[in-house]
Coordinates of C-alpha atoms in Angstrom, one line a residue:
M8 CA 25.2 -23.7 -41.5
A9 CA 23.6 -20.3 -42.2
K10 CA 24.7 -17.6 -39.8
E11 CA 21.5 -15.5 -39.5
T12 CA 19.1 -16.2 -36.7
G13 CA 15.6 -16.9 -38.0
F14 CA 12.7 -14.7 -37.1
F15 CA 9.3 -16.2 -37.9
H16 CA 6.4 -13.7 -38.1
D17 CA 3.1 -13.2 -39.9
E18 CA 0.9 -10.2 -39.7
R19 CA -2.2 -12.4 -39.8
C20 CA -1.3 -13.7 -36.3
L21 CA -1.8 -10.2 -35.0
W22 CA -5.4 -10.2 -36.3
H23 CA -6.4 -13.0 -33.9
S24 CA -9.3 -11.5 -31.7
T25 CA -9.9 -12.6 -28.2
G26 CA -13.0 -10.6 -27.5
E27 CA -13.7 -8.5 -24.4
A28 CA -12.3 -9.5 -21.0
V29 CA -11.2 -8.1 -17.6
L30 CA -7.8 -9.6 -16.8
F31 CA -8.4 -13.2 -17.8
L32 CA -12.2 -13.5 -17.5
P33 CA -14.8 -12.7 -20.2
V34 CA -17.0 -9.6 -19.6
G35 CA -20.3 -10.4 -18.0
G36 CA -22.1 -10.6 -14.7
W37 CA -20.3 -8.2 -12.4
L38 CA -17.4 -7.6 -14.7
Q39 CA -17.8 -4.3 -16.6
P40 CA -16.2 -3.9 -20.0
L41 CA -13.0 -2.0 -20.0
A42 CA -12.1 0.8 -22.5
G43 CA -10.7 -0.7 -25.6
G44 CA -11.9 -4.2 -24.9
G45 CA -9.4 -4.9 -22.1
H46 CA -8.3 -8.4 -23.0
P47 CA -4.6 -8.8 -22.0
E48 CA -3.8 -11.2 -24.9
S49 CA -4.0 -8.3 -27.4
P50 CA -1.7 -8.0 -30.4
E51 CA -0.1 -4.8 -29.2
S52 CA 2.8 -6.3 -27.1
K53 CA 3.7 -8.5 -30.1
R54 CA 3.3 -5.7 -32.6
R55 CA 5.4 -3.4 -30.6
L56 CA 8.2 -6.0 -30.3
K57 CA 8.2 -6.4 -34.1
S58 CA 8.2 -2.6 -34.5
L59 CA 11.2 -2.3 -32.1
L60 CA 13.1 -4.9 -34.1
D61 CA 12.4 -2.9 -37.3
V62 CA 13.3 0.6 -35.9
S63 CA 16.5 -0.8 -34.2
G64 CA 17.7 -2.2 -37.5
L65 CA 17.8 -5.8 -36.1
T66 CA 15.1 -7.1 -38.5
G67 CA 17.3 -6.5 -41.5
R68 CA 20.0 -8.6 -40.0
L69 CA 17.8 -11.6 -39.3
A70 CA 16.4 -14.3 -41.7
V71 CA 12.8 -13.1 -41.6
R72 CA 10.3 -15.8 -42.7
S73 CA 6.7 -16.7 -42.5
A74 CA 5.3 -20.2 -42.8
E75 CA 2.4 -22.3 -44.0
P76 CA -0.4 -23.3 -41.5
V77 CA 0.0 -26.7 -40.0
T78 CA -2.2 -29.5 -41.6
R79 CA -4.9 -31.6 -40.0
E80 CA -2.4 -34.4 -40.0
D81 CA 0.0 -32.3 -37.9
L82 CA -2.8 -31.3 -35.5
L83 CA -3.9 -34.9 -34.9
R84 CA -0.5 -36.0 -33.7
V85 CA -1.3 -33.9 -30.6
H86 CA -5.0 -33.0 -30.5
T87 CA -8.1 -35.2 -30.7
P88 CA -10.2 -35.2 -33.8
E89 CA -13.2 -34.0 -31.8
Y90 CA -11.4 -31.0 -30.6
V91 CA -10.1 -30.1 -34.1
D92 CA -13.5 -30.5 -35.6
R93 CA -15.2 -28.4 -32.9
F94 CA -12.6 -25.6 -33.1
Q95 CA -13.0 -25.5 -36.9
E96 CA -16.8 -25.5 -36.7
L97 CA -16.9 -22.6 -34.3
S98 CA -14.2 -20.7 -36.3
A99 CA -16.4 -20.9 -39.4
G100 CA -19.1 -19.1 -37.5
R101 CA -18.7 -16.3 -35.1
G102 CA -16.1 -18.0 -33.0
G103 CA -16.6 -18.8 -29.3
E104 CA -14.8 -20.3 -26.3
I105 CA -13.0 -23.6 -26.9
G106 CA -12.0 -24.1 -23.3
P107 CA -11.5 -22.1 -20.1
E108 CA -10.3 -18.5 -21.0
A109 CA -9.8 -19.6 -24.6
L110 CA -11.8 -17.1 -26.7
F111 CA -11.6 -16.5 -30.4
S112 CA -13.6 -15.0 -33.2
N113 CA -14.4 -15.9 -36.8
G114 CA -11.3 -17.3 -38.5
G115 CA -9.5 -18.1 -35.3
F116 CA -8.8 -21.7 -36.3
E117 CA -7.0 -20.6 -39.4
I118 CA -4.9 -18.1 -37.5
A119 CA -4.1 -20.7 -34.8
T120 CA -2.9 -23.2 -37.4
L121 CA -0.6 -20.4 -38.8
S122 CA 0.7 -19.7 -35.3
A123 CA 1.6 -23.3 -34.9
G124 CA 3.0 -23.3 -38.4
L125 CA 5.5 -20.6 -37.4
A126 CA 6.8 -22.7 -34.6
T127 CA 6.8 -25.8 -36.8
R128 CA 8.7 -24.2 -39.7
A129 CA 11.2 -22.7 -37.2
V130 CA 12.0 -26.1 -35.7
A131 CA 12.3 -27.7 -39.2
D132 CA 14.7 -25.0 -40.6
V133 CA 16.9 -25.2 -37.5
L134 CA 17.0 -29.0 -37.7
D135 CA 17.8 -28.9 -41.4
G136 CA 20.7 -26.6 -40.8
L137 CA 19.2 -23.7 -42.7
L138 CA 19.3 -21.5 -39.5
P139 CA 21.6 -21.7 -36.5
N140 CA 18.6 -20.9 -34.2
A141 CA 15.3 -19.1 -34.4
Y142 CA 12.6 -17.1 -32.7
A143 CA 8.9 -17.7 -33.7
L144 CA 6.5 -14.8 -32.8
S145 CA 3.6 -17.2 -32.5
R146 CA 0.1 -15.9 -31.6
P147 CA -2.2 -17.2 -30.2
P148 CA 0.1 -18.9 -27.7
G149 CA 0.0 -22.6 -26.9
H150 CA 1.6 -23.9 -23.7
H151 CA -1.7 -24.2 -21.7
C152 CA -3.5 -26.0 -24.5
L153 CA -4.6 -29.6 -23.8
P154 CA -5.2 -32.3 -26.5
D155 CA -9.0 -31.9 -26.1
S156 CA -9.4 -28.3 -24.8
G157 CA -8.1 -24.8 -25.2
M158 CA -7.1 -23.0 -22.0
G159 CA -5.6 -19.7 -20.8
F160 CA -5.6 -17.9 -24.2
C161 CA -4.0 -21.0 -25.9
L162 CA -5.9 -22.6 -28.7
L163 CA -3.4 -25.1 -30.2
A164 CA -0.3 -26.7 -28.6
N165 CA 2.2 -24.9 -30.8
I166 CA 5.4 -26.4 -29.4
P167 CA 4.2 -30.1 -29.2
I168 CA 2.8 -29.8 -32.7
A169 CA 6.2 -28.6 -33.9
I170 CA 8.0 -31.3 -32.1
E171 CA 5.8 -34.1 -33.2
T172 CA 5.9 -33.0 -36.8
A173 CA 9.7 -33.0 -36.7
K174 CA 9.7 -36.4 -35.1
A175 CA 7.4 -37.7 -37.9
S176 CA 9.2 -36.0 -40.8
R177 CA 12.9 -35.9 -39.6
G178 CA 13.3 -38.6 -37.1
L179 CA 13.9 -36.2 -34.3
G180 CA 14.9 -37.9 -31.0
K181 CA 15.2 -36.3 -27.6
V182 CA 13.9 -32.8 -27.1
A183 CA 14.0 -30.5 -24.1
V184 CA 11.3 -27.9 -23.6
I185 CA 12.2 -25.1 -21.2
D186 CA 9.2 -22.9 -20.3
W187 CA 10.0 -19.6 -18.5
D188 CA 6.5 -18.1 -19.0
V189 CA 5.4 -16.9 -15.6
H190 CA 2.5 -19.3 -15.7
H191 CA 2.8 -23.1 -15.5
G192 CA 3.1 -24.9 -18.8
N193 CA 0.4 -27.4 -17.9
G194 CA -0.5 -28.3 -21.5
T195 CA 3.0 -29.2 -22.5
Q196 CA 3.4 -31.1 -19.3
H197 CA 0.2 -33.1 -19.9
I198 CA 1.1 -34.0 -23.4
Y199 CA 4.5 -35.4 -22.5
Y200 CA 3.8 -36.6 -19.0
Q201 CA 4.2 -40.3 -19.8
R202 CA 7.1 -40.0 -22.3
D203 CA 10.8 -40.1 -21.8
D204 CA 11.9 -38.6 -25.1
V205 CA 10.8 -35.1 -24.2
L206 CA 12.1 -33.4 -21.1
T207 CA 9.7 -30.7 -19.9
I208 CA 10.9 -28.0 -17.5
S209 CA 8.7 -25.2 -16.2
L210 CA 9.9 -22.2 -14.2
H211 CA 6.8 -20.3 -13.1
Q212 CA 5.2 -18.3 -10.3
E213 CA 3.7 -20.7 -7.8
N214 CA -0.1 -21.1 -7.9
C215 CA -0.5 -18.3 -10.4
F216 CA -2.2 -20.1 -13.4
P217 CA -3.5 -22.7 -13.4
T218 CA -3.7 -22.6 -9.6
D219 CA -3.9 -26.3 -9.2
S220 CA -0.8 -27.4 -11.3
G221 CA 2.9 -27.0 -11.4
A222 CA 4.0 -28.6 -8.1
V223 CA 7.4 -30.0 -7.7
A224 CA 5.8 -33.5 -7.0
E225 CA 4.5 -33.6 -10.6
R226 CA 7.4 -35.6 -12.1
G227 CA 5.7 -37.6 -14.9
E228 CA 4.2 -41.1 -15.0
G229 CA 5.3 -44.5 -16.4
A230 CA 8.1 -44.1 -18.9
G231 CA 7.9 -40.3 -18.3
L232 CA 8.7 -40.5 -14.6
G233 CA 11.5 -38.1 -13.9
F234 CA 11.2 -36.3 -17.2
N235 CA 9.0 -33.5 -16.0
L236 CA 10.5 -30.8 -13.8
N237 CA 8.6 -28.0 -12.2
V238 CA 10.3 -25.1 -10.5
P239 CA 7.5 -23.1 -8.7
L240 CA 9.0 -19.8 -7.6
P241 CA 7.5 -17.4 -5.0
P242 CA 5.9 -14.1 -6.1
G243 CA 8.5 -11.4 -6.2
S244 CA 11.3 -13.6 -7.4
G245 CA 13.7 -11.5 -9.3
H246 CA 16.8 -11.7 -11.5
E247 CA 19.1 -13.6 -9.1
T248 CA 16.6 -16.2 -8.1
Y249 CA 15.7 -17.1 -11.7
L250 CA 19.4 -17.3 -12.7
H251 CA 20.1 -19.5 -9.6
A252 CA 17.2 -21.8 -10.7
M253 CA 18.8 -22.1 -14.1
R254 CA 22.2 -22.8 -12.8
S255 CA 21.2 -25.3 -10.1
I256 CA 18.2 -27.1 -11.8
V257 CA 17.7 -26.4 -15.5
I258 CA 21.3 -26.6 -16.9
P259 CA 22.2 -29.7 -15.0
A260 CA 19.0 -31.4 -16.2
L261 CA 19.9 -30.5 -19.8
E262 CA 23.4 -31.8 -19.4
E263 CA 22.1 -35.1 -18.0
F264 CA 19.4 -35.5 -20.7
R265 CA 21.5 -34.4 -23.7
P266 CA 18.8 -33.4 -26.1
E267 CA 19.1 -33.1 -29.8
L268 CA 17.1 -29.9 -29.8
I269 CA 16.1 -27.3 -27.2
V270 CA 12.8 -25.4 -27.4
V271 CA 12.0 -22.5 -25.2
A272 CA 8.4 -21.6 -24.4
S273 CA 9.2 -17.9 -24.1
G274 CA 6.5 -16.1 -22.1
L275 CA 7.7 -12.6 -21.2
D276 CA 5.2 -12.1 -18.4
A277 CA 7.7 -12.5 -15.6
N278 CA 8.6 -8.9 -16.3
A279 CA 8.2 -6.4 -13.4
V280 CA 5.0 -4.7 -14.6
D281 CA 3.0 -7.6 -16.1
P282 CA -0.7 -7.4 -15.1
L283 CA -1.1 -11.1 -14.7
A284 CA 1.8 -12.0 -12.4
R285 CA 4.1 -10.6 -9.7
Q286 CA 7.7 -11.4 -10.7
L287 CA 10.5 -8.8 -11.1
L288 CA 12.4 -9.7 -14.2
H289 CA 13.8 -7.1 -16.7
A290 CA 15.2 -7.2 -20.2
G291 CA 18.6 -8.0 -18.8
S292 CA 17.2 -11.1 -17.1
F293 CA 15.8 -12.5 -20.4
R294 CA 19.2 -11.7 -22.0
E295 CA 21.0 -13.7 -19.4
L296 CA 18.4 -16.6 -19.4
T297 CA 18.8 -16.8 -23.2
R298 CA 22.6 -16.7 -23.0
M299 CA 22.6 -19.7 -20.5
V300 CA 20.3 -21.8 -22.7
K301 CA 22.2 -20.8 -25.9
D302 CA 25.5 -21.9 -24.3
A303 CA 23.8 -25.2 -23.3
A304 CA 22.6 -25.7 -26.8
D305 CA 26.0 -25.0 -28.2
A306 CA 27.5 -27.6 -25.9
L307 CA 24.9 -30.3 -26.1
C308 CA 23.1 -30.2 -29.5
D309 CA 25.2 -28.2 -32.0
G310 CA 23.4 -25.0 -31.1
R311 CA 19.9 -26.2 -32.2
L312 CA 17.7 -23.9 -30.3
V313 CA 14.2 -22.5 -31.1
V314 CA 12.4 -19.9 -29.0
V315 CA 8.6 -19.7 -29.3
H316 CA 6.7 -16.7 -28.0
E317 CA 4.1 -17.4 -25.4
G318 CA 2.6 -14.9 -22.9
G319 CA 3.6 -11.4 -21.9
Y320 CA 1.0 -8.6 -21.5
A321 CA 2.8 -5.4 -20.5
E322 CA 3.0 -3.5 -23.7
S323 CA 5.6 -1.3 -22.3
A324 CA 8.1 -4.0 -21.2
V325 CA 7.6 -6.9 -23.6
P326 CA 9.3 -5.3 -26.6
F327 CA 12.5 -4.7 -24.7
C328 CA 12.5 -8.2 -23.2
G329 CA 11.9 -9.8 -26.6
L330 CA 14.6 -7.7 -28.2
A331 CA 17.1 -8.8 -25.6
I332 CA 16.3 -12.4 -26.4
I333 CA 16.7 -12.0 -30.1
E334 CA 19.9 -10.0 -29.8
T335 CA 21.3 -12.8 -27.7
L336 CA 20.3 -15.5 -30.2
S337 CA 21.8 -13.6 -33.1
G338 CA 24.9 -12.4 -31.3
L339 CA 24.1 -8.8 -32.3
R340 CA 23.6 -5.7 -30.3
T341 CA 21.6 -2.7 -31.4
E342 CA 21.7 0.8 -30.0
V343 CA 18.5 0.3 -28.1
V344 CA 18.7 1.1 -24.4
D345 CA 15.8 -0.2 -22.3
P346 CA 14.5 2.9 -20.5
F347 CA 12.8 0.8 -17.9
E348 CA 15.7 -1.4 -16.9
E349 CA 17.3 0.9 -14.4
T350 CA 14.0 1.2 -12.5
F351 CA 13.3 -2.5 -12.6
I352 CA 16.8 -3.3 -11.4
A353 CA 16.2 -0.9 -8.5
Q354 CA 13.1 -2.8 -7.6
Q355 CA 14.9 -6.2 -7.2
P356 CA 14.4 -8.0 -3.9
T357 CA 16.7 -7.2 -1.0
I358 CA 19.6 -9.4 -0.2
R359 CA 17.7 -11.0 2.6
V360 CA 14.7 -11.8 0.4
V361 CA 17.0 -13.1 -2.4
D362 CA 18.7 -15.4 0.1
Y363 CA 15.3 -16.7 1.2
Q364 CA 14.2 -17.3 -2.4
I365 CA 17.5 -19.0 -3.3
A366 CA 16.9 -21.3 -0.3
I367 CA 13.5 -22.2 -1.8
V368 CA 15.2 -23.1 -5.1
D369 CA 17.8 -25.2 -3.3
D370 CA 15.0 -27.0 -1.5
I371 CA 13.3 -27.7 -4.9
A372 CA 16.6 -28.9 -6.3
R373 CA 17.0 -31.3 -3.4
E374 CA 13.4 -32.6 -3.7
L375 CA 13.8 -33.1 -7.5
K376 CA 17.1 -35.0 -6.9
G377 CA 15.6 -37.1 -4.2
Q378 CA 12.7 -38.1 -6.5
S379 CA 14.9 -39.0 -9.4

């Protein structure tokens, strides 16, 4: 097996345009435009991550690749023909909105199929033994996207498209998807809610987005009952609470399920200064989360692990969080020192608050176990 971690990137994904917005809502009515457009899903956090990889020297030690866009056949394994046709039609014009908070401009369809293509190629190359693991810097993101509607900045379901393509072309069996984006991975949950071959786990800030999904009681239906796990964490959850959730819920679930591949929906918006959430993680948190998942992948599925970029809107913090993940995947350390980490560590919850948050996680673990 090749030794270099894969890094999948294409400049064209950074040309995706989301139009003007204030936080997550389009400009209009009482919402005044912000300077510079104001949409949080801008290319800058991703571009700055790639720039940090370059300047640190890490890029040169990775297997850097692009990919082909996914095909219509690939899309139709997950999305409805009507959705694909409507998206393509709008994209050929001036763009538009293909679902709630899912804006794009001319050419958005082509860029979204390339974003899904990065994730799909990363999964394929890891399964084929060409790479030990990989990071796909996909944009636009995908974990909110439904089969028939975009949602929450997501235009295509990148990870399900990658999984279903691998199942069709490589006979892939059981897959675990771990979503640590701060928002609930409702799209991925919906797509696999009635299936037992894909374990979906979402750690997210409770009632953040979407506000009506991500409850512990959402466990799947039919054959999928018990194969969807939600870990809704209170606002202000920090490093220790997230690690406790991984140790007490996520890792045991992986060990019981024994997947052939692990995919991480890697939103970096649980960082301490993200504008769309209120969690308190820092670069060291993402380093440790990645280490835990990588150790699980090494033990359970010969190290087959793919990390796909999702949200993360603090241009200051995202590059350092992403670098920490890719360093951990590759087993390499650069000379980069996160200048924010000391401050973010100092802002972690007090011992009393951490004890309270850990008790919530323990309650979730008991509830999940009781429902299994």
